Structure formats: structure tokens, C-alpha cells
Steps between C-alpha positions, in 0.01 A plus 500: 500500500409136514427303184163403652384862521611564142313188383188620685522837325534323164198285586303810595589662167386195303177491701433870432541577872797735468502860381845588361619857454403838642177555310353149551599510868333840537186368334495187722532720807234747384251220432588339837613173337857526631577289807877560521722746310863407443797698374855407404783607727651722229173660383514874439405724789209653307367156409508390863333823614216462246455132586499588870235767450277263297544217751417732789182620327396139438581398857759236406864454594799593286791257535855542372625181336859388555570485127584732213268616225677264260457197728132577553450560130671173411259311726211664316636453148594866452822698479433677828218572743510760776153463652223239507178434690352164594122492464434156649477463878646151513798579278564823691500302826736237356746758369492694828557179697798410285647850534442488878736202526793727411361826643340458841343848481253363243365228730196705622414586140526135396272394786243771421491404132472131588205570731322714241543234232325240719162673463188339363572353158268595219429375153373693203147423386407707199587854596442458873738364759343256743637296790618151399268335748189673362260266319 
């Protein structure tokens, strides 16, 4: 796994845009906040099956990372991490694009995430979300 992708995951964690672990990933999928679910190459079969089921219910992709649980955990400041979910469209697109450079099968996913992240930008005004060009 490239250092860039690991740095992006660390950035997502610091920005509160990464759910780490089975329960937080399940919650992110159930609340439809997850944009991309990732799992380590050596994650347990049951963990991958549960993550796959949650991702499928949420309508997002599950991607196997080319790193171990320990490598992924080290990037996130933990001992190990088997599964994580990105909740930001832009970060999900950037990670998918970086992974697609080494795995050509992920190119369509990277393009789809990039297109979905280019939507109309919004800003928060009070409790409502309004288009940036509204005023």
C-alpha cells in the first residue's frame, strides 16, 4: 500500500471522517455515512463477511487493502485495524484513486467516487445545509 493512501487514512481519522473497527463501520453503514469500506488483507473471514454485508446494505463498495492489520493500525495510531470506513466523498475518491494506480480493477470505482464527489458544494448555515452560491 502506498504511503500516500496511508497518510490519507490518517488525515481522515484526524478529521473525524474515518470509522475504525467493526462496530463503528457497521454504524457508519447503517446511517448511510460510509462512502467506502476497507479491510486489511489478513482480516478474519468473519470480519470481512460482516463488513461486506454492511457495505452491501449501505450500497457502498468493500475494498481489500494490500496491507496487514498491523500496517493499517500503525497508520492510524493503533496496534492493529482490520476494517475501516471512509465517510467523506473526497477522501474516499482520493484513496480509491491511489489504490487504482496499483490495482487496475479499482479504476471504475475511483472514477465513480471522483464523479460523485464533484457534486454541488454546500456550507452549513445554522442547522440547514444550503448551496454555497445561495445569498
